[in-house]
Short mmCIF file of C-alpha atoms in Angstrom, two decimals:
data_model
loop_
_atom_site.label_atom_id
_atom_site.label_comp_id
_atom_site.label_asym_id
_atom_site.label_seq_id
_atom_site.Cartn_x
_atom_site.Cartn_y
_atom_site.Cartn_z
CA MET A 176 123.91 131.25 26.68
CA SER A 177 121.04 133.93 26.63
CA PRO A 178 118.85 134.09 29.82
CA TYR A 179 115.88 133.54 27.56
CA LEU A 180 117.13 130.13 26.22
CA GLN A 181 118.35 129.19 29.69
CA GLY A 182 114.73 129.96 31.04
CA ILE A 183 113.29 127.49 28.39
CA LEU A 184 115.67 124.64 29.07
CA ILE A 185 115.16 125.11 32.86
CA LEU A 186 111.25 124.90 32.50
CA ALA A 187 111.76 121.95 30.06
CA GLY A 188 114.07 120.11 32.67
CA ILE A 189 111.31 120.81 35.27
CA ASN A 190 108.79 119.48 33.12
CA VAL A 191 110.83 116.34 32.37
CA LEU A 192 111.01 115.47 36.19
CA ALA A 193 107.01 116.36 36.33
CA VAL A 194 106.48 113.76 33.47
CA LEU A 195 108.88 110.97 34.06
CA GLY A 196 106.99 109.56 37.16
CA LEU A 197 103.54 110.06 35.12
CA SER A 198 105.18 108.01 32.36
CA LEU A 199 105.90 105.14 34.97
CA LEU A 200 102.46 105.55 36.61
CA THR A 201 100.22 106.09 33.66
CA GLY A 202 102.20 104.70 30.72
CA PHE A 203 103.83 101.75 32.16
CA THR A 204 101.67 100.75 35.23
CA GLY A 205 98.25 101.78 33.39
CA SER A 206 96.82 103.85 36.08
CA PHE A 207 95.75 107.04 34.37
CA CYS A 208 96.42 109.96 36.72
CA PHE A 209 94.92 113.11 35.88
CA GLY A 210 95.97 115.11 39.10
CA GLN A 211 99.66 115.71 38.53
CA ALA A 212 99.19 119.22 39.62
CA GLY A 213 98.21 118.29 43.18
CA PHE A 214 101.85 116.69 43.43
CA LEU A 215 103.40 119.77 42.18
CA THR A 216 101.39 121.97 44.35
CA ILE A 217 102.41 120.27 47.38
CA GLY A 218 106.22 120.03 46.28
CA ALA A 219 106.08 123.76 45.58
CA TYR A 220 104.57 125.02 48.64
CA VAL A 221 106.38 122.55 51.07
CA ALA A 222 109.75 123.44 49.56
CA THR A 223 109.07 127.24 49.49
CA LEU A 224 107.69 127.36 53.15
CA LEU A 225 110.86 125.56 54.15
CA THR A 226 113.10 127.96 52.41
CA MET A 227 111.27 131.09 53.64
CA GLU A 228 110.03 130.09 57.04
CA LEU A 229 112.74 127.73 58.35
CA HIS A 230 115.70 128.87 56.12
CA VAL A 231 116.80 125.61 55.38
CA PRO A 232 119.33 124.99 52.78
CA PHE A 233 117.88 124.51 49.10
CA ALA A 234 118.64 120.97 48.74
CA VAL A 235 117.04 120.32 52.11
CA ALA A 236 113.84 122.23 51.03
CA LEU A 237 113.79 120.31 47.64
CA LEU A 238 114.05 117.05 49.40
CA GLY A 239 111.44 117.98 51.88
CA GLY A 240 108.79 118.72 48.96
CA ALA A 241 109.59 115.79 47.15
CA LEU A 242 109.04 113.75 50.52
CA PHE A 243 106.12 115.25 51.67
CA SER A 244 104.51 114.90 48.17
CA ALA A 245 105.42 111.03 48.21
CA LEU A 246 104.16 110.52 51.78
CA VAL A 247 100.80 112.13 50.63
CA SER A 248 100.57 109.30 47.82
CA ILE A 249 100.41 106.72 50.36
CA PRO A 250 96.98 107.47 52.09
CA LEU A 251 95.63 108.73 48.65
CA GLY A 252 96.63 105.62 47.24
CA LEU A 253 95.21 103.14 49.77
CA PRO A 254 91.44 103.90 48.68
CA THR A 255 92.08 105.09 45.05
CA LEU A 256 94.40 102.57 43.61
CA LYS A 257 91.99 99.93 43.85
CA LEU A 258 89.63 101.70 41.53
CA LYS A 259 89.74 100.66 37.82
CA GLY A 260 90.50 103.00 34.86
CA ASP A 261 88.50 105.96 34.64
CA TYR A 262 87.57 106.09 38.29
CA PHE A 263 91.22 106.44 39.29
CA ALA A 264 91.65 109.19 36.88
CA ILE A 265 88.68 111.08 38.53
CA ALA A 266 89.75 110.26 41.84
CA THR A 267 93.01 112.01 41.08
CA LEU A 268 91.54 114.87 39.35
CA GLY A 269 89.39 115.49 42.43
CA PHE A 270 92.68 115.34 44.76
CA ALA A 271 94.35 118.08 42.57
CA GLU A 272 91.42 120.25 42.84
CA ALA A 273 90.87 119.64 46.70
CA THR A 274 94.79 120.38 47.25
CA ARG A 275 94.40 123.69 45.38
CA LEU A 276 91.25 124.76 47.18
CA ILE A 277 93.19 123.50 50.53
CA VAL A 278 96.23 125.74 49.89
CA GLU A 279 93.83 128.98 48.74
CA ASN A 280 91.92 128.62 51.91
CA LEU A 281 95.02 128.21 54.13
CA GLU A 282 95.66 132.04 53.73
CA LYS A 283 97.76 132.38 56.90
CA ILE A 284 100.23 130.09 55.61
CA THR A 285 100.05 129.92 51.89
CA GLY A 286 99.04 133.57 51.37
CA GLY A 287 95.78 132.19 49.74
CA SER A 288 95.00 132.88 46.34
CA ARG A 289 97.45 136.11 46.36
CA GLY A 290 100.37 133.41 46.50
CA ILE A 291 103.72 133.74 47.90
CA PRO A 292 105.96 136.50 46.16
CA GLY A 293 109.75 136.98 46.80
CA ILE A 294 110.89 133.46 46.78
CA PRO A 295 114.68 133.22 46.53
CA THR A 296 115.50 132.29 42.88
CA LYS A 297 117.90 129.35 43.76
CA THR A 298 116.91 127.08 40.80
CA SER A 299 119.71 127.14 38.05
CA LEU A 300 120.39 125.06 34.88
CA PRO A 301 123.29 122.96 35.97
CA ILE A 302 121.02 121.91 39.16
CA VAL A 303 117.78 121.02 36.88
CA LEU A 304 119.88 119.29 34.34
CA VAL A 305 121.73 117.12 36.74
CA LEU A 306 118.40 116.23 38.48
CA ALA A 307 116.47 115.52 35.12
CA VAL A 308 119.18 113.47 33.82
CA VAL A 309 119.76 111.42 36.94
CA ALA A 310 116.10 110.87 37.36
CA SER A 311 115.54 109.85 33.56
CA ILE A 312 118.26 107.18 33.91
CA CYS A 313 116.80 105.71 37.04
CA ILE A 314 113.42 105.74 35.67
CA ARG A 315 114.56 104.07 32.45
CA PHE A 316 116.60 101.38 34.35
CA TYR A 317 113.57 100.97 36.47
CA VAL A 318 111.08 99.97 33.61
CA VAL A 319 113.56 97.18 32.56
CA SER A 320 113.81 95.96 35.98
CA ARG A 321 111.94 92.94 37.67
CA HIS A 322 109.68 95.63 39.07
CA GLY A 323 109.35 97.59 35.98
CA ARG A 324 108.27 94.37 34.17
CA ASN A 325 105.71 93.83 36.89
CA CYS A 326 104.24 97.17 36.37
CA VAL A 327 103.86 96.44 32.59
CA ALA A 328 102.32 93.25 33.22
CA ILE A 329 99.75 94.82 35.43
CA ARG A 330 98.97 97.52 32.62
CA GLU A 331 98.61 94.45 30.16
CA ASP A 332 96.44 92.19 32.12
CA GLU A 333 95.76 92.71 35.83
CA THR A 334 94.20 89.23 36.32
CA ALA A 335 97.04 87.58 34.59
CA ALA A 336 99.43 89.41 36.66
CA GLN A 337 97.79 88.53 39.88
CA ALA A 338 97.74 84.86 38.68
CA ILE A 339 101.48 85.01 38.46
CA GLY A 340 101.89 86.13 41.75
CA ILE A 341 102.28 89.81 41.32
CA ASN A 342 101.18 91.89 44.18
CA THR A 343 99.62 94.49 41.81
CA PHE A 344 98.42 96.96 44.50
CA ARG A 345 101.67 96.97 46.01
CA TYR A 346 103.42 97.99 42.55
CA LYS A 347 100.73 100.42 41.87
CA GLN A 348 101.76 102.04 45.18
CA ILE A 349 105.40 102.00 44.27
CA SER A 350 104.73 103.65 41.05
CA PHE A 351 102.53 106.28 42.55
CA PHE A 352 105.05 106.99 45.29
CA ILE A 353 108.07 107.51 42.89
CA ASN A 354 105.64 109.63 40.62
CA ALA A 355 104.65 111.63 43.79
CA ALA A 356 108.20 112.26 44.73
CA LEU A 357 109.41 113.40 41.21
CA ALA A 358 106.39 115.59 40.82
CA GLY A 359 106.90 117.05 44.18
CA LEU A 360 110.64 117.78 43.27
CA ALA A 361 109.49 119.50 40.08
CA GLY A 362 107.32 121.74 42.15
CA GLY A 363 110.06 122.97 44.36
CA LEU A 364 112.19 123.52 41.57
CA LEU A 365 109.38 125.54 39.71
CA SER A 366 108.89 127.81 42.85
CA HIS A 367 112.54 128.54 43.23
CA TYR A 368 112.88 129.49 39.62
CA VAL A 369 110.06 131.42 39.03
CA GLY A 370 110.45 133.13 42.57
CA PHE A 371 106.62 133.41 43.17
CA ILE A 372 103.69 130.58 43.29
CA GLN A 373 99.79 130.92 43.53
CA PRO A 374 97.28 128.27 43.42
CA ALA A 375 96.23 129.43 39.95
CA MET A 376 99.42 127.85 38.43
CA PHE A 377 98.37 124.44 39.49
CA GLY A 378 95.07 124.23 38.08
CA ILE A 379 93.36 121.52 35.82
CA GLN A 380 95.34 122.79 32.98
CA LYS A 381 98.75 121.98 34.38
CA SER A 382 97.41 118.05 35.05
CA THR A 383 96.20 118.29 31.57
CA GLU A 384 99.43 119.69 30.14
CA LEU A 385 101.60 116.95 31.56
CA ILE A 386 99.38 113.71 30.80
CA VAL A 387 99.34 115.52 27.50
CA MET A 388 103.23 115.13 27.21
CA VAL A 389 103.15 111.72 28.21
CA ILE A 390 100.64 110.46 25.74
CA PHE A 391 102.04 112.80 22.93
CA GLY A 392 105.69 111.43 23.36
CA GLY A 393 104.32 107.75 23.63
CA MET A 394 102.78 105.91 26.44
CA HIS A 395 105.15 103.30 26.56
CA SER A 396 108.38 104.94 26.30
CA VAL A 397 110.16 106.82 28.94
CA THR A 398 112.44 108.20 26.17
CA GLY A 399 109.27 109.47 24.27
CA ALA A 400 107.86 111.21 27.45
CA ILE A 401 111.18 113.06 27.89
CA LEU A 402 111.37 114.11 24.45
CA ALA A 403 107.70 115.43 24.33
CA ALA A 404 108.18 117.33 27.59
CA ILE A 405 111.21 119.17 25.84
CA ILE A 406 109.18 119.62 22.63
CA LEU A 407 106.20 120.73 24.26
CA THR A 408 107.71 123.05 26.44
CA ALA A 409 109.67 124.97 23.68
CA LEU A 410 106.87 124.72 21.27
CA PRO A 411 104.79 127.82 22.59
CA GLU A 412 108.19 129.62 22.30
CA VAL A 413 108.94 128.76 19.11
CA LEU A 414 105.52 129.53 17.88
CA ARG A 415 105.88 133.06 19.35
CA ALA A 416 105.67 134.69 15.99
CA ALA A 417 102.13 133.64 15.57
CA ALA A 418 101.24 136.01 18.57
CA ALA A 419 97.95 135.47 19.74
CA TRP A 420 97.23 132.15 17.60
CA ARG A 421 100.26 130.47 19.11
CA LEU A 422 98.22 128.61 21.58
CA VAL A 423 95.81 127.41 18.54
CA ALA A 424 98.86 126.30 16.70
CA TYR A 425 100.06 124.54 19.72
CA GLY A 426 96.76 122.53 20.10
CA ALA A 427 96.80 121.79 16.31
CA VAL A 428 100.44 120.38 16.43
CA VAL A 429 99.15 118.11 19.18
CA VAL A 430 96.02 116.97 17.49
CA LEU A 431 97.82 116.29 14.43
CA ILE A 432 100.23 114.18 16.12
CA MET A 433 97.63 111.93 17.86
CA VAL A 434 95.76 111.56 14.73
CA THR A 435 98.33 110.69 12.56
CA ARG A 436 100.33 108.52 15.58
CA PRO A 437 97.89 107.36 18.09
CA GLN A 438 100.52 105.55 19.66
CA GLY A 439 102.56 108.73 20.28
CA LEU A 440 105.67 110.30 18.79
CA LEU A 441 107.70 107.27 19.73
CA GLY A 442 105.29 104.28 20.51
CA ASN A 443 107.31 102.00 22.64
CA TRP A 444 110.82 103.02 21.23
CA GLU A 445 113.34 103.44 24.07
CA LEU A 446 116.90 104.99 23.59
CA SER A 447 119.25 102.31 24.24
CA ARG A 448 122.57 101.05 22.72
CA GLU A 449 120.79 98.16 21.02
CA SER A 450 118.01 100.56 19.59
CA LEU A 451 120.76 102.91 18.34
CA MET A 452 122.52 100.12 16.53
CA ALA A 453 119.56 98.99 15.26
CA ILE A 454 119.21 102.29 13.44
CA TRP A 455 122.78 102.30 12.39
CA ASN A 456 122.64 99.09 10.95
CA GLY A 457 119.35 100.00 9.27
CA LEU A 458 121.12 102.99 7.66
CA LYS A 459 124.18 100.85 6.61
CA SER A 460 122.36 98.41 4.77
CA ARG A 461 120.27 101.14 2.97
CA PHE A 462 123.24 102.97 1.79
CA SER A 463 125.02 99.64 0.64
CA LYS A 464 121.80 98.88 -1.13
CA LYS A 465 122.04 102.14 -3.16
CA ALA A 466 125.74 101.29 -3.73
CA VAL A 467 124.78 98.34 -5.37
CA GLY A 468 122.00 99.92 -7.46
CA VAL A 469 124.63 102.58 -8.82
CA ASP A 470 126.77 99.78 -9.87
CA HIS A 471 124.12 98.20 -11.99
CA GLY A 472 123.09 101.41 -13.27
CA MET B 223 95.62 57.20 49.25
CA ASP B 224 98.54 59.76 48.99
CA ASN B 225 98.90 63.27 50.08
CA VAL B 226 95.73 65.49 49.44
CA VAL B 227 97.27 68.62 47.71
CA LEU B 228 93.90 70.52 46.98
CA ASP B 229 90.87 69.62 49.22
CA ILE B 230 87.51 71.39 48.10
CA GLN B 231 84.57 71.05 50.69
CA LYS B 232 80.91 71.80 50.05
CA LEU B 233 81.65 74.73 47.84
CA SER B 234 78.96 77.18 46.71
CA LYS B 235 78.96 80.46 44.76
CA THR B 236 75.90 82.36 43.87
CA PHE B 237 75.74 85.40 41.47
CA GLY B 238 72.80 87.28 42.38
CA GLY B 239 70.02 84.69 42.00
CA VAL B 240 72.14 82.37 39.92
CA GLN B 241 73.90 79.29 41.39
CA ALA B 242 77.09 79.03 39.64
CA VAL B 243 78.69 76.27 41.91
CA ASN B 244 76.47 74.20 44.05
CA ASN B 245 77.71 72.19 47.14
CA PHE B 246 80.82 70.91 44.97
CA SER B 247 83.60 68.84 46.65
CA LEU B 248 86.91 67.38 45.41
CA LYS B 249 90.01 65.93 46.70
CA ILE B 250 93.14 66.08 44.69
CA PRO B 251 96.00 63.41 45.40
CA GLU B 252 99.59 64.52 44.76
CA GLY B 253 100.92 63.80 41.56
CA SER B 254 97.47 62.83 40.04
CA LEU B 255 95.91 64.44 36.96
CA GLN B 256 92.22 65.00 37.58
CA SER B 257 89.73 66.69 35.38
CA ILE B 258 86.68 68.56 35.56
CA ILE B 259 84.42 68.36 32.75
CA GLY B 260 80.84 69.55 31.94
CA PRO B 261 78.92 71.48 29.17
CA ASN B 262 79.58 75.18 28.56
CA GLY B 263 78.33 77.21 31.37
CA ALA B 264 78.29 74.38 33.82
CA GLY B 265 80.51 76.40 36.30
CA LYS B 266 83.80 75.08 35.38
CA THR B 267 85.86 78.04 35.26
CA THR B 268 83.79 79.37 38.29
CA ILE B 269 85.70 76.76 40.30
CA PHE B 270 89.00 77.83 38.94
CA ASN B 271 88.19 81.62 39.90
CA LEU B 272 87.22 80.23 43.40
CA ILE B 273 90.46 78.04 43.82
CA THR B 274 92.71 81.14 42.68
CA GLY B 275 90.91 83.55 44.84
CA ILE B 276 89.72 85.86 41.92
CA TYR B 277 86.10 85.13 43.35
CA LYS B 278 85.29 84.41 46.97
CA PRO B 279 83.31 81.57 47.99
CA THR B 280 79.68 81.98 49.14
CA GLU B 281 79.91 78.94 51.22
CA GLY B 282 82.38 75.85 51.81
CA THR B 283 86.23 75.75 52.34
CA ILE B 284 89.20 75.13 49.92
CA SER B 285 92.35 73.87 51.66
CA PHE B 286 95.90 73.58 49.72
CA ASN B 287 98.45 71.27 51.51
CA SER B 288 96.14 71.47 54.58
CA ARG B 289 96.18 75.19 54.85
CA ARG B 290 92.79 77.24 54.05
CA ILE B 291 93.06 79.31 50.83
CA ASP B 292 89.36 80.32 50.36
CA GLY B 293 89.16 84.25 50.65
CA MET B 294 93.02 84.88 50.21
CA GLU B 295 94.14 87.13 47.47
CA THR B 296 95.20 85.65 44.11
CA PHE B 297 98.57 86.65 44.23
CA LYS B 298 99.18 84.93 47.74
CA ILE B 299 97.79 81.66 46.61
CA THR B 300 100.07 81.72 43.58
CA GLU B 301 103.03 82.26 45.84
CA MET B 302 101.84 79.11 47.74
CA GLY B 303 102.17 77.10 44.59
CA ILE B 304 98.97 77.22 42.73
CA THR B 305 98.92 78.70 39.16
CA ARG B 306 96.60 78.59 36.30
CA THR B 307 96.03 79.19 32.70
CA PHE B 308 93.12 81.12 31.34
CA GLN B 309 90.33 79.92 28.75
CA ASN B 310 90.70 82.75 26.70
CA ILE B 311 94.53 83.01 26.63
CA ARG B 312 95.90 85.81 28.72
CA LEU B 313 99.60 86.52 27.66
CA PHE B 314 101.26 90.02 28.12
CA SER B 315 100.86 91.07 24.51
CA GLU B 316 103.32 93.89 24.53
CA PHE B 317 106.05 91.50 25.87
CA SER B 318 108.29 89.45 23.85
CA VAL B 319 107.69 85.63 24.28
CA LEU B 320 110.98 85.85 26.58
CA ASP B 321 109.77 88.61 28.81
CA ASN B 322 106.50 86.93 29.37
CA VAL B 323 108.22 84.00 31.06
CA ARG B 324 110.80 86.29 32.81
CA THR B 325 107.93 88.24 34.35
CA ALA B 326 106.60 84.88 35.87
CA CYS B 327 110.11 84.51 37.14
CA HIS B 328 109.68 87.57 39.64
CA MET B 329 109.92 85.48 42.55
CA ARG B 330 113.29 83.95 41.52
CA SER B 331 115.26 87.34 42.10
CA ASP B 332 114.92 89.49 45.34
CA TYR B 333 116.76 92.73 44.33
CA SER B 334 115.18 95.68 45.84
CA VAL B 335 113.16 98.70 44.36
CA PHE B 336 115.93 100.77 44.92
CA GLU B 337 118.16 98.23 42.81
CA GLY B 338 115.36 98.79 40.20
CA LEU B 339 116.45 102.49 40.02
CA ILE B 340 120.14 101.80 39.99
CA PRO B 341 121.63 98.71 38.80
CA THR B 342 123.95 96.93 41.02
CA PRO B 343 126.17 94.02 40.25
CA ARG B 344 123.67 91.83 42.28
CA ARG B 345 120.89 93.14 40.03
CA ASN B 346 122.69 92.16 36.92
CA ARG B 347 123.61 89.01 38.36
CA GLN B 348 120.26 88.07 39.28
CA GLU B 349 118.81 89.18 35.99
CA ARG B 350 121.33 86.95 34.01
CA ALA B 351 120.15 84.13 36.05
CA VAL B 352 116.37 84.91 35.43
CA THR B 353 117.12 85.21 31.72
CA ASP B 354 118.97 81.99 31.37
CA TYR B 355 116.13 79.99 33.49
CA ALA B 356 113.50 81.38 31.08
CA MET B 357 115.52 80.66 28.00
CA ASN B 358 115.90 76.96 29.24
CA LEU B 359 112.25 76.63 29.99
CA LEU B 360 111.60 78.03 26.42
CA LYS B 361 113.81 75.44 25.15
CA LEU B 362 112.08 72.77 27.14
CA VAL B 363 108.52 73.95 25.48
CA ASN B 364 110.31 74.35 22.01
CA LEU B 365 109.76 77.97 21.72
CA ASP B 366 113.49 79.15 22.32
CA ASP B 367 113.54 80.04 18.59
CA ARG B 368 110.74 82.54 18.87
CA ALA B 369 112.01 84.21 22.36
CA ASN B 370 112.17 87.60 20.97
CA GLU B 371 109.07 87.75 19.01
CA TYR B 372 105.79 89.55 20.34
CA ALA B 373 103.54 87.08 21.98
CA ASP B 374 100.89 88.55 20.07
CA ASN B 375 102.43 87.30 16.94
CA LEU B 376 102.58 83.59 17.75
CA PRO B 377 100.11 81.11 16.35
CA TYR B 378 97.59 79.95 18.56
CA GLY B 379 98.94 76.70 19.40
CA HIS B 380 102.20 78.17 20.38
CA GLN B 381 100.37 80.86 22.38
CA ARG B 382 98.63 78.12 24.50
CA ARG B 383 102.28 76.70 25.06
CA LEU B 384 103.75 79.97 26.11
CA GLU B 385 100.76 80.67 28.66
CA ILE B 386 101.56 77.03 30.19
CA ALA B 387 105.31 77.71 30.06
CA ARG B 388 104.73 80.93 31.96
CA ALA B 389 102.66 79.19 34.56
CA LEU B 390 105.82 76.49 34.89
CA ALA B 391 108.21 79.38 35.32
CA LEU B 392 106.61 79.70 38.90
CA GLU B 393 107.37 76.17 39.64
CA PRO B 394 103.83 75.10 40.89
CA LYS B 395 102.93 72.41 43.00
CA LEU B 396 99.37 72.49 41.40
CA LEU B 397 98.62 73.53 37.84
CA LEU B 398 95.11 74.39 36.80
CA LEU B 399 94.58 74.17 32.80
CA ASP B 400 91.32 75.98 31.84
CA GLU B 401 90.14 74.26 28.65
CA PRO B 402 93.68 74.47 27.06
CA ALA B 403 92.41 72.74 23.89
CA ALA B 404 89.57 75.58 23.24
CA GLY B 405 89.74 76.48 19.56
CA MET B 406 92.43 74.04 18.46
CA ASN B 407 91.89 71.60 15.62
CA PRO B 408 92.37 67.62 16.16
CA ASP B 409 95.88 67.89 15.17
CA GLU B 410 96.78 70.88 17.53
CA THR B 411 94.61 68.95 20.17
CA GLN B 412 96.73 65.80 19.83
CA LYS B 413 99.87 67.79 20.25
CA LEU B 414 98.65 69.36 23.26
CA ILE B 415 97.55 66.03 25.02
CA GLU B 416 101.28 64.97 24.57
CA PHE B 417 102.74 68.19 25.75
CA ILE B 418 100.64 68.11 28.88
CA ALA B 419 101.61 64.50 29.42
CA GLU B 420 105.44 65.33 28.97
CA ILE B 421 105.49 68.42 31.34
CA ARG B 422 103.46 66.33 33.88
CA THR B 423 106.31 63.95 34.42
CA LYS B 424 109.10 66.53 33.55
CA PHE B 425 107.87 68.93 36.40
CA ASN B 426 106.65 66.55 38.79
CA LEU B 427 102.94 68.32 38.53
CA THR B 428 99.65 67.89 39.97
CA ILE B 429 97.49 68.87 37.34
CA LEU B 430 93.77 69.86 37.50
CA LEU B 431 92.10 70.30 34.05
CA ILE B 432 88.95 71.74 32.93
CA GLU B 433 87.81 70.70 29.58
CA HIS B 434 84.80 70.91 27.36
CA HIS B 435 85.84 67.93 25.03
CA MET B 436 85.64 64.45 26.23
CA GLU B 437 88.48 63.19 23.98
CA VAL B 438 91.10 65.40 25.66
CA VAL B 439 90.73 64.24 29.04
CA MET B 440 90.01 60.48 28.15
CA GLY B 441 93.88 59.90 27.36
CA LEU B 442 94.97 62.19 30.19
CA ALA B 443 93.08 61.96 33.22
CA ASP B 444 93.35 59.59 36.26
CA TYR B 445 89.92 60.31 37.56
CA ILE B 446 86.96 62.63 36.28
CA THR B 447 84.52 64.93 37.80
CA VAL B 448 81.52 65.57 35.62
CA ILE B 449 79.52 68.73 36.61
CA ASP B 450 76.16 70.36 35.35
CA PHE B 451 74.66 73.46 36.43
CA GLY B 452 77.25 73.75 39.28
CA LYS B 453 76.36 70.26 40.60
CA ILE B 454 78.50 66.87 40.37
CA ILE B 455 76.47 64.64 38.52
CA ALA B 456 79.02 61.75 38.23
CA THR B 457 82.63 60.69 38.99
CA GLY B 458 84.92 58.03 38.09
CA THR B 459 87.64 56.92 35.83
CA PRO B 460 87.56 57.92 32.35
CA VAL B 461 86.10 54.54 31.48
CA GLU B 462 83.58 54.50 34.07
CA VAL B 463 82.28 58.09 32.92
CA GLN B 464 82.15 57.50 29.62
CA SER B 465 79.67 54.67 30.00
CA ASN B 466 77.64 56.52 32.70
CA PRO B 467 74.12 56.89 31.45
CA ILE B 468 73.61 60.06 33.31
CA VAL B 469 76.66 61.66 31.84
CA ILE B 470 75.71 60.58 28.28
CA GLU B 471 72.22 62.00 28.71
CA ALA B 472 73.09 65.32 30.35
CA TYR B 473 76.23 65.92 28.57
CA LEU B 474 77.15 64.19 25.73
CA GLY B 475 73.43 64.12 24.69
CA VAL B 476 71.16 61.31 23.37
CA GLY B 477 71.04 60.61 19.79
CA GLU B 478 73.22 63.72 18.77
#
């Protein structure tokens, strides 16, 4: 496999990890998070500093970044998860911007806006693949568990969810925690893949890019978020022939899909044994109908 | 008198300058079916929202089985054994009929968040038990043949029954029904009355029923409280209330 293709796959895998939790938090629990870059920043910097200053093994550094990011979600969630709709989105946006500025100003530790160069590039395709697949399976199982049903109930009608005894705040906290952990993990993988990080990599456009993936793939589908992360990571590369126009083309594709399919690529379709069987049976009946038509013709 | 399940004392709630509920008291004995009736905007739903913790009372106390519940969070009150339905049906519309009920069964299983991420035999066992329980409940309310349809696609009367079934899944001691006959035709209303009477005995329920229509509560309620502008204007058995001139004047309207 060419290093170029490998690079695209690694970035796609990292993006899958970054959107999985977002799919759970925003798509399934209904809390619109616009500050995903904040958790990526924390994961990336904590993992990097663990590697470069404390020389811990890569796995420990990744775990440290994910855990730290997840822990930050707890005090951040306490005041903000009670906010409704747009207010939560704005609060998370503020968190991401604040995180970026803090990193920029902690020059002694983070290198400020110049960033940290020379990070050992330990992220490899097999590592990213295994982590992305395992996390995808876990989230897919989670959304159909009793906990996942509670999350969807909150999204559908928070008052009714409370009325059937769901501790809505706690479930939002759990989704926020899982999201922050996965985003932190993605951040650590990213810094150890690129070999260099600086705050400018984690601006508002990064948060936008990730939430767009969730909406593009289908808010109510884990499979959709994964698919969108892969497609939208590869798309700018596919469009490279269009040179300067490629980002315009990228935007046009996103607009086109959202106009023609507001529910996202997959809506609420999920990959499962049952859904594959349903497609198979649909195809079979279509072909048998055609066969009947031929007989009569 | 039997055990008092719900004891409301001198309850008041004001919104800005509006007195929505004014010095309201009510005792509900175990196993009874009581009803609060009154014209639109009389404060009936506000009382439900106060009992279920959606609003906090301005004054007064609410006790459930001798424990104060006023000011508690909604989900805790539900855990204690009070569930409700809503005037404007609030189903989880993107869920199937079965999943609406299964969601309400979340207290019947206790597998952890970790087991949510990685299925264990325990999780699978508990999920199967929950599905069986939910299907049985749907059979009881005659919705089992529609288990896999979207809740949103059900006819109105079925949606009402599903919402009640979802509440029953929590095995409540006290069930609060908020205008269950709203928007129903006389035929559907008659079926609903029979349905409520049926689940009352089957599930051994204490029920508090809010209604706007007199005829619904007449056949069902043991005891009626009539309110207007947040205040109690009459109490009594259905027959007493029906013949009470104050009620007829304030609520049914004279010469209408």
